[in-house]
Coordinates of C-alpha atoms in Angstrom, one line a residue:
M1 CA 74.6 -194.6 122.5
L2 CA 76.7 -192.9 125.2
A3 CA 79.9 -194.3 123.8
A4 CA 79.1 -193.0 120.3
L5 CA 78.1 -189.6 121.7
G6 CA 81.4 -189.5 123.6
F7 CA 83.6 -190.4 120.6
A8 CA 81.6 -187.9 118.5
T9 CA 82.1 -185.2 121.1
I10 CA 85.9 -185.6 121.1
A11 CA 86.0 -185.9 117.3
V12 CA 84.0 -182.6 116.8
I13 CA 86.2 -180.8 119.3
L14 CA 89.4 -181.9 117.6
L15 CA 88.0 -181.1 114.2
A16 CA 86.7 -177.7 115.2
T17 CA 90.0 -176.7 116.9
M18 CA 92.4 -178.1 114.3
T19 CA 90.5 -176.5 111.4
K20 CA 90.1 -173.2 113.4
R21 CA 86.4 -173.3 112.9
A22 CA 86.1 -172.5 116.6
S23 CA 88.4 -171.4 119.4
V24 CA 89.6 -174.0 121.8
L25 CA 87.9 -172.1 124.6
V26 CA 84.5 -172.1 122.9
A27 CA 84.8 -175.7 121.7
L28 CA 85.7 -177.1 125.1
I29 CA 82.7 -175.5 126.7
L30 CA 79.9 -175.5 124.2
I31 CA 80.4 -178.9 122.4
P32 CA 80.3 -181.0 125.6
V33 CA 77.3 -179.0 126.8
L34 CA 75.5 -179.7 123.5
A35 CA 76.4 -183.4 123.8
A36 CA 75.0 -183.5 127.3
L37 CA 71.8 -182.0 126.1
I38 CA 71.6 -184.5 123.2
G39 CA 72.2 -187.3 125.7
G40 CA 69.3 -186.2 127.9
F41 CA 71.3 -184.8 130.8
A42 CA 69.8 -181.3 130.7
G43 CA 68.6 -181.6 134.3
D44 CA 72.1 -182.5 135.5
L45 CA 74.0 -180.0 133.4
G46 CA 74.8 -177.6 136.2
E47 CA 76.0 -180.4 138.5
L48 CA 78.2 -181.9 135.7
I49 CA 79.8 -178.6 134.9
L50 CA 80.4 -177.7 138.5
G51 CA 81.9 -181.1 139.2
G52 CA 84.4 -180.7 136.4
L53 CA 85.3 -177.2 137.4
S54 CA 85.9 -178.3 141.0
K55 CA 88.3 -181.0 139.9
V56 CA 90.5 -178.5 137.9
A57 CA 90.2 -175.6 140.3
P58 CA 93.4 -176.5 142.2
T59 CA 95.2 -176.8 138.8
G60 CA 93.8 -173.4 137.7
I61 CA 94.9 -171.8 141.0
M62 CA 98.4 -173.3 140.7
I63 CA 98.8 -172.1 137.1
A64 CA 97.6 -168.6 137.9
F65 CA 100.2 -168.1 140.6
A66 CA 102.9 -170.1 138.7
V67 CA 102.6 -167.9 135.6
L68 CA 102.8 -164.8 137.8
Y69 CA 105.8 -166.2 139.7
F70 CA 107.8 -167.2 136.6
S71 CA 106.8 -164.0 134.8
L72 CA 108.2 -162.0 137.8
M73 CA 111.4 -164.0 137.7
V74 CA 111.8 -163.4 133.9
D75 CA 111.3 -159.7 134.5
A76 CA 113.8 -159.8 137.3
G77 CA 116.4 -161.3 135.0
L78 CA 116.7 -164.7 136.7
F79 CA 117.0 -166.6 133.4
D80 CA 119.2 -164.0 131.7
P81 CA 122.5 -166.0 132.5
L82 CA 120.9 -169.1 131.1
I83 CA 119.7 -167.2 128.0
R84 CA 123.2 -165.7 127.5
S85 CA 124.8 -169.0 127.9
L86 CA 122.6 -170.7 125.4
L87 CA 123.1 -167.8 122.9
R88 CA 126.9 -168.1 123.5
V89 CA 126.9 -171.8 123.0
A90 CA 124.5 -171.7 120.1
R91 CA 126.1 -168.7 118.4
G92 CA 122.9 -167.7 116.8
D93 CA 122.3 -171.3 115.4
P94 CA 118.6 -172.4 115.7
L95 CA 119.8 -176.0 115.4
R96 CA 121.8 -175.8 118.6
I97 CA 119.1 -173.9 120.4
T98 CA 116.6 -176.6 119.5
V99 CA 118.8 -179.4 120.8
A100 CA 119.5 -177.4 123.9
T101 CA 115.7 -177.1 124.4
A102 CA 115.4 -180.9 124.3
V103 CA 118.3 -181.4 126.8
L104 CA 116.9 -178.8 129.2
T105 CA 113.4 -180.3 129.0
L106 CA 114.7 -183.9 129.6
C107 CA 116.5 -182.6 132.8
V108 CA 113.7 -180.5 134.2
A109 CA 111.0 -183.2 133.5
L110 CA 112.7 -185.6 135.9
D111 CA 110.2 -184.4 138.6
G112 CA 107.5 -186.2 136.6
D113 CA 105.2 -183.1 136.6
G114 CA 104.3 -181.7 133.2
A115 CA 102.9 -178.4 134.5
S116 CA 106.1 -177.4 136.3
T117 CA 108.2 -178.6 133.4
F118 CA 106.4 -176.4 130.9
L119 CA 106.4 -173.4 133.2
I120 CA 110.2 -173.6 133.8
T121 CA 111.3 -174.5 130.3
V122 CA 109.0 -172.1 128.3
S123 CA 109.7 -169.2 130.7
A124 CA 113.4 -169.7 130.3
L125 CA 113.6 -170.3 126.5
L126 CA 110.8 -168.3 124.9
P127 CA 112.9 -165.0 125.1
V128 CA 115.7 -166.8 123.2
Y129 CA 113.3 -168.0 120.5
K130 CA 111.8 -164.6 120.1
R131 CA 115.2 -163.0 119.9
L132 CA 116.3 -165.3 117.1
G133 CA 113.0 -165.2 115.3
M134 CA 112.4 -168.9 115.7
N135 CA 109.0 -170.5 115.3
P136 CA 107.4 -170.9 118.8
L137 CA 105.9 -174.2 117.5
V138 CA 109.4 -175.6 117.6
L139 CA 109.7 -174.7 121.2
S140 CA 106.3 -176.1 122.2
G141 CA 106.9 -179.2 120.0
V142 CA 110.4 -180.1 121.4
V143 CA 109.3 -179.5 125.0
C144 CA 106.3 -181.7 124.2
L145 CA 108.6 -184.5 123.0
G146 CA 111.0 -184.3 126.0
A147 CA 108.3 -184.0 128.6
G148 CA 106.3 -186.9 127.1
V149 CA 109.1 -189.4 127.4
M150 CA 110.1 -188.4 130.9
N151 CA 106.5 -188.7 132.1
M152 CA 107.2 -192.4 132.1
V153 CA 109.2 -192.1 135.3
P154 CA 107.7 -194.3 138.1
W155 CA 106.6 -191.3 140.1
G156 CA 104.9 -189.8 137.1
G157 CA 101.1 -190.0 136.8
P158 CA 100.6 -192.6 134.1
T159 CA 103.0 -195.2 135.5
V160 CA 101.6 -194.7 139.0
R161 CA 98.1 -195.3 137.7
A162 CA 99.1 -198.4 135.7
M163 CA 100.7 -199.9 138.8
A164 CA 97.8 -199.1 141.0
A165 CA 95.2 -200.3 138.5
L166 CA 96.8 -203.7 138.1
K167 CA 98.4 -204.0 141.6
L168 CA 101.9 -204.1 140.3
D169 CA 105.1 -202.5 141.5
S170 CA 107.7 -200.5 139.5
S171 CA 110.0 -203.5 139.1
E172 CA 107.3 -205.1 137.1
V173 CA 106.1 -202.1 135.0
F174 CA 108.9 -199.5 134.8
N175 CA 112.2 -201.4 135.1
P176 CA 111.6 -203.6 132.0
V177 CA 110.7 -200.6 129.8
L178 CA 113.7 -198.5 131.0
P179 CA 115.8 -199.5 127.9
A180 CA 112.9 -198.6 125.7
M181 CA 112.7 -195.2 127.5
G182 CA 116.4 -194.8 126.5
F183 CA 115.4 -195.4 122.9
G184 CA 112.8 -192.7 123.3
I185 CA 115.3 -190.2 124.8
A186 CA 117.6 -190.8 121.9
W187 CA 114.8 -190.3 119.4
V188 CA 113.9 -187.0 121.1
L189 CA 117.4 -185.7 120.6
V190 CA 117.4 -186.9 117.0
A191 CA 114.0 -185.3 116.4
S192 CA 115.1 -182.0 118.0
Y193 CA 118.2 -182.1 115.7
L194 CA 116.0 -182.6 112.6
L195 CA 113.5 -179.9 113.7
G196 CA 116.4 -177.5 114.4
R197 CA 118.0 -178.2 111.1
R198 CA 114.7 -177.4 109.4
E199 CA 114.4 -174.2 111.4
R200 CA 118.0 -173.3 110.5
N201 CA 117.2 -173.7 106.8
R202 CA 114.2 -171.5 107.2
L203 CA 116.0 -168.7 109.0
G204 CA 119.5 -169.2 107.6
A205 CA 122.4 -169.7 109.9
L206 CA 123.0 -166.6 112.0
S207 CA 126.5 -165.2 112.1
P208 CA 128.1 -165.0 115.5
R209 CA 129.2 -161.5 114.7
G210 CA 127.0 -158.6 113.7
P211 CA 126.7 -154.8 113.5
A212 CA 127.3 -152.5 116.5
T213 CA 123.7 -151.4 116.6
D214 CA 122.5 -155.0 117.0
V215 CA 121.0 -154.6 120.5
R216 CA 118.6 -156.8 122.4
K217 CA 115.5 -154.8 121.9
D218 CA 113.3 -156.7 124.2
E219 CA 115.6 -156.6 127.2
G220 CA 117.5 -153.4 126.4
E221 CA 120.8 -155.3 126.6
W222 CA 123.8 -155.2 124.4
D223 CA 124.5 -158.1 122.1
D224 CA 127.6 -160.2 123.0
R225 CA 128.9 -159.7 119.5
E226 CA 131.6 -157.1 118.7
P227 CA 130.7 -153.9 116.9
A228 CA 131.7 -153.5 113.3
A229 CA 133.7 -150.5 112.2
S230 CA 132.1 -147.9 109.9
T231 CA 133.6 -147.3 106.5
T232 CA 133.1 -143.5 106.7
A233 CA 133.2 -141.6 110.0
M234 CA 133.6 -144.1 112.8
T235 CA 136.1 -146.7 114.0
T236 CA 135.9 -149.0 117.0
T237 CA 137.5 -147.8 120.2
T238 CA 140.3 -149.5 122.0
A239 CA 139.6 -152.2 124.6
A240 CA 140.8 -149.9 127.4
A241 CA 138.2 -147.2 126.4
A242 CA 135.4 -149.7 126.4
E243 CA 136.4 -151.1 129.8
S244 CA 136.7 -147.6 131.3
S245 CA 133.3 -146.5 130.1
G246 CA 131.5 -149.8 130.7
R247 CA 129.7 -149.4 127.3
P248 CA 130.6 -149.6 123.6
T249 CA 132.0 -146.2 122.5
T250 CA 133.2 -144.9 119.1
T251 CA 135.5 -142.3 117.8
T252 CA 135.1 -140.1 114.8
A253 CA 137.6 -139.7 111.9
D254 CA 139.1 -136.6 113.5
G255 CA 139.8 -138.4 116.8
H256 CA 137.1 -137.0 118.9
E257 CA 135.3 -139.4 121.2
R258 CA 131.6 -139.9 120.5
Q259 CA 129.1 -140.4 123.3
P260 CA 128.6 -144.1 124.2
L261 CA 126.0 -146.0 122.1
R262 CA 122.8 -146.2 124.0
S263 CA 120.3 -148.9 124.5
P264 CA 116.6 -148.3 123.6
G265 CA 115.0 -146.1 126.3
D266 CA 118.3 -144.5 127.3
G267 CA 118.1 -141.3 125.4
P268 CA 116.7 -137.9 126.4
G269 CA 112.9 -137.7 126.6
T270 CA 112.4 -141.4 126.6
V271 CA 110.9 -143.6 129.3
R272 CA 113.7 -144.9 131.5
I273 CA 114.4 -148.6 131.7
P274 CA 114.4 -149.8 135.3
P275 CA 117.8 -150.7 136.5
L276 CA 118.8 -154.3 136.9
P277 CA 118.2 -155.9 140.3
R278 CA 121.1 -155.8 142.8
T279 CA 123.3 -158.8 143.0
W280 CA 121.8 -159.9 146.3
L281 CA 118.3 -159.8 144.9
N282 CA 119.4 -162.0 142.0
I283 CA 120.8 -164.5 144.5
F284 CA 117.7 -164.4 146.6
N285 CA 115.5 -165.1 143.5
L286 CA 117.7 -168.0 142.5
L287 CA 117.6 -169.5 146.0
L288 CA 113.9 -169.0 146.2
T289 CA 113.3 -170.7 142.9
V290 CA 115.6 -173.6 143.7
A291 CA 113.8 -174.1 147.0
L292 CA 110.4 -174.0 145.3
V293 CA 111.4 -176.6 142.7
V294 CA 112.8 -178.9 145.5
C295 CA 109.6 -178.5 147.4
L296 CA 107.6 -179.3 144.3
I297 CA 109.6 -182.5 143.7
Q298 CA 109.3 -183.5 147.4
E299 CA 105.6 -182.5 147.5
V300 CA 106.2 -180.7 150.8
L301 CA 102.8 -178.9 150.2
P302 CA 100.2 -179.2 147.5
L303 CA 101.4 -177.5 144.3
P304 CA 98.8 -174.7 144.5
A305 CA 99.9 -173.8 148.0
L306 CA 103.6 -173.8 147.1
F307 CA 103.1 -171.4 144.2
V308 CA 100.8 -169.1 146.2
L309 CA 103.4 -168.8 148.9
G310 CA 106.3 -168.6 146.5
F311 CA 104.7 -165.7 144.5
A312 CA 103.7 -163.9 147.7
I313 CA 107.3 -164.0 149.0
A314 CA 108.8 -163.1 145.6
V315 CA 106.5 -160.1 145.0
L316 CA 107.1 -158.8 148.5
V317 CA 110.9 -158.8 148.0
N318 CA 111.1 -157.7 144.4
H319 CA 108.2 -155.3 144.4
P320 CA 107.7 -154.1 147.9
T321 CA 105.2 -151.3 147.2
W322 CA 101.5 -151.7 146.2
E323 CA 102.1 -149.5 143.1
Q324 CA 104.8 -151.9 141.9
Q325 CA 102.7 -154.9 142.6
Q326 CA 99.8 -153.5 140.8
A327 CA 101.9 -152.7 137.8
L328 CA 103.2 -156.3 137.8
L329 CA 99.7 -157.7 137.9
D330 CA 98.5 -155.4 135.1
K331 CA 101.4 -156.4 132.9
H332 CA 100.8 -160.1 133.2
A333 CA 97.1 -160.3 133.6
K334 CA 96.5 -161.3 130.0
S335 CA 98.8 -164.3 130.2
V336 CA 97.1 -165.5 133.4
V337 CA 93.6 -165.1 132.0
L338 CA 94.5 -166.9 128.7
V339 CA 95.9 -170.0 130.5
T340 CA 93.5 -170.3 133.3
T341 CA 90.4 -169.9 131.2
M342 CA 91.6 -172.8 129.0
I343 CA 92.0 -175.0 132.1
F344 CA 88.5 -174.3 133.4
A345 CA 87.1 -174.9 129.9
A346 CA 88.8 -178.3 129.9
G347 CA 87.2 -178.9 133.3
V348 CA 83.8 -178.5 131.6
L349 CA 84.7 -181.2 129.1
T350 CA 86.0 -183.7 131.6
G351 CA 83.1 -183.0 133.9
V352 CA 80.5 -183.8 131.3
L353 CA 82.3 -186.8 129.9
S354 CA 82.9 -188.3 133.4
G355 CA 79.6 -187.3 135.0
T356 CA 77.5 -188.7 132.2
K357 CA 79.5 -192.0 132.2
M358 CA 80.4 -191.4 128.5
L359 CA 84.0 -192.2 129.3
D360 CA 83.1 -195.6 130.9
E361 CA 81.0 -196.5 127.9
M362 CA 83.8 -195.5 125.6
A363 CA 86.2 -197.7 127.4
E364 CA 83.9 -200.7 127.2
A365 CA 83.2 -200.1 123.5
L366 CA 86.9 -199.9 122.8
V367 CA 87.6 -203.2 124.5
S368 CA 84.7 -204.9 122.8
V369 CA 86.1 -204.4 119.3
V370 CA 89.3 -206.3 120.1
P371 CA 88.9 -209.7 118.3
D372 CA 89.8 -212.9 120.2
S373 CA 92.3 -213.9 117.6
F374 CA 94.2 -210.7 118.3
G375 CA 94.6 -211.5 122.0
S376 CA 98.2 -212.8 121.9
H377 CA 99.3 -209.6 120.1
L378 CA 97.5 -207.3 122.5
P379 CA 100.6 -205.6 124.1
V380 CA 101.9 -204.4 120.7
A381 CA 98.4 -203.2 119.8
V382 CA 98.1 -201.4 123.1
A383 CA 101.5 -199.8 122.7
V384 CA 100.8 -198.5 119.1
T385 CA 97.4 -197.1 119.9
S386 CA 98.3 -195.7 123.4
M387 CA 99.5 -192.3 122.2
P388 CA 96.6 -191.5 119.9
L389 CA 94.1 -192.6 122.6
S390 CA 95.5 -189.9 124.8
L391 CA 93.3 -187.5 122.7
L392 CA 90.2 -189.5 123.7
F393 CA 90.7 -190.7 127.2
T394 CA 91.8 -189.0 130.4
P395 CA 94.5 -190.9 132.3
D396 CA 92.0 -192.0 135.0
A397 CA 89.5 -193.2 132.4
Y398 CA 92.1 -195.2 130.5
Y399 CA 94.2 -196.6 133.3
F400 CA 91.4 -197.4 135.6
G401 CA 88.7 -198.1 133.0
V402 CA 90.3 -199.5 129.8
L403 CA 93.6 -201.0 131.1
P404 CA 92.2 -203.5 133.6
V405 CA 89.9 -205.0 130.9
L406 CA 92.7 -205.2 128.3
A407 CA 95.0 -206.8 130.9
E408 CA 92.3 -209.4 131.8
T409 CA 91.7 -210.1 128.2
A410 CA 95.5 -210.6 127.6
N411 CA 95.7 -212.8 130.6
G412 CA 93.0 -215.1 129.1
F413 CA 95.3 -215.6 126.1
G414 CA 98.3 -216.4 128.4
T415 CA 99.9 -213.0 128.2
D416 CA 101.2 -211.5 131.4
P417 CA 99.1 -208.4 132.4
A418 CA 102.3 -206.6 133.3
E419 CA 103.2 -206.6 129.6
V420 CA 100.0 -204.7 128.8
A421 CA 100.8 -202.1 131.5
R422 CA 104.3 -201.7 130.1
A423 CA 102.8 -201.2 126.6
A424 CA 100.3 -198.6 127.8
V425 CA 102.9 -196.3 129.4
L426 CA 104.8 -196.0 126.1
G427 CA 102.2 -193.5 124.9
Q428 CA 99.0 -193.2 126.9
M429 CA 99.3 -189.8 128.6
T430 CA 103.1 -190.0 128.3
T431 CA 104.1 -189.0 124.8
G432 CA 100.5 -188.1 124.2
F433 CA 99.7 -185.9 127.2
P434 CA 101.2 -182.7 125.9
L435 CA 98.9 -182.8 122.9
S436 CA 95.7 -183.9 124.6
P437 CA 92.9 -181.4 125.2
L438 CA 91.9 -183.6 128.2
T439 CA 94.9 -182.5 130.4
A440 CA 95.2 -179.0 131.8
S441 CA 99.0 -178.9 131.5
T442 CA 98.6 -179.0 127.7
F443 CA 97.1 -175.5 127.8
I444 CA 100.0 -174.3 129.9
L445 CA 102.4 -175.3 127.2
V446 CA 100.5 -173.8 124.3
G447 CA 99.3 -170.8 126.2
M448 CA 102.8 -169.8 127.4
S449 CA 104.3 -170.6 124.0
G450 CA 101.8 -168.4 122.3
V451 CA 100.5 -171.0 119.9
S452 CA 97.1 -172.5 119.4
L453 CA 96.2 -176.1 120.3
G454 CA 95.4 -177.0 116.8
E455 CA 98.6 -175.7 115.4
H456 CA 100.6 -177.5 118.1
Q457 CA 98.9 -180.8 117.4
R458 CA 99.3 -180.5 113.6
F459 CA 103.0 -179.6 114.0
I460 CA 104.2 -182.2 116.5
F461 CA 101.7 -185.1 116.4
R462 CA 103.6 -187.3 114.0
W463 CA 106.9 -186.7 115.9
A464 CA 105.3 -187.7 119.2
F465 CA 103.7 -190.7 117.6
A466 CA 107.1 -191.7 116.2
T467 CA 108.5 -191.5 119.7
T468 CA 106.0 -194.2 120.8
L469 CA 106.8 -196.3 117.8
V470 CA 110.5 -196.1 118.5
M471 CA 110.0 -197.1 122.1
T472 CA 107.7 -199.9 121.0
A473 CA 110.4 -201.3 118.8
G474 CA 112.9 -200.9 121.6
A475 CA 110.6 -202.7 124.0
L476 CA 110.3 -205.6 121.5
V477 CA 114.0 -205.8 121.0
T478 CA 114.8 -205.7 124.8
G479 CA 112.0 -208.2 125.6
A480 CA 109.7 -205.9 127.7
F481 CA 106.9 -207.5 125.9
S482 CA 106.6 -210.0 123.0
L483 CA 105.2 -209.8 119.6

């Protein structure tokens, strides 16, 4: 009864969100509540919801201040050199941008923390995607693929749980699947190339040179491309004139120098664009961010505490007056609210499923349907199903509830339990976690990218599932587990 109710709850949520019959926020709150009422838990409803909210509260706090921190850094121009470098290398080519997104994600995700990976990569790259007119689903999708593979690292959540649940060490779980992980990384790069080529075909390859008036409207900056000469009244100035003025200038046909071309907001009667931060402030922001990332990796303090302190220091230095701080909060309040509300809504779902023991019953039901004759092939079956099951089980429910039973079943057929653990980390909350409504970091990714969960899942699911299949094939070839 409870298992069926749990599976039905997840199915209805996925159906409602993917078909846009209900918003993710409403579905994550009301559908689990309805399931609890149907299951006869009306008297415990308040305690169930509060328990779920309490578990995600630290994550919600961390995300609120993390979004504020990285929004402040984007406003301060911290990522502008990276953006300019990517644009210079990509030369307006969506394919190159997409591959660069994959490479950056694979590097940043080495810390094994999905939340920080999404915060850093999306904050840095979303302005580039907006500027080129690229589909934000490509950004969220490629970041999803890269972060999913890298979440297999031995200090990442899924591998740590697998080792703890079966009392194994990294040499038994992670080392044998390291070659398969290499297959997965190669596939992510191939997939990013294919997605980028498709996006290039949609937009058309952008020329590295364009008209003089092609300015960066969002940031008020000049494009790196050279101005084109007018066929009527204007010709381009000499390099010496451009250097002396510091801005692009033009001359008329009669030789008189025109006023320098102005960026948006630079003319009379318009709102002035704030000047760029001084060099020392840029250096301070870079050092502060590097120190914060190092502290995150080293776990010097809990993540919420680090982001609270980091934002407080950053806002004090960059916006010392209360008026400036208030303006910053007003500007980014919408982003904070959108992301944090999703996280707390997910807390309602996990609180109801865990507190009512639906997850436990779902785990037992799943194991019970495995036929005895299939026992010797259990590692392959676990690997193939691990990614889709990320949409049904939280990492704790799967690794501490389902995995031990599967491992014991495999052991009864003479299969090493470690092989089942290796199979599980090829997809369960690794390649699958950036699509699952059961993990708070998923809502960071979709919220900051500006896409809906249903669109994100429809767009990237088959690519993420293919990542697991590629790594499964790699694991079979390299002997991480047998067929």
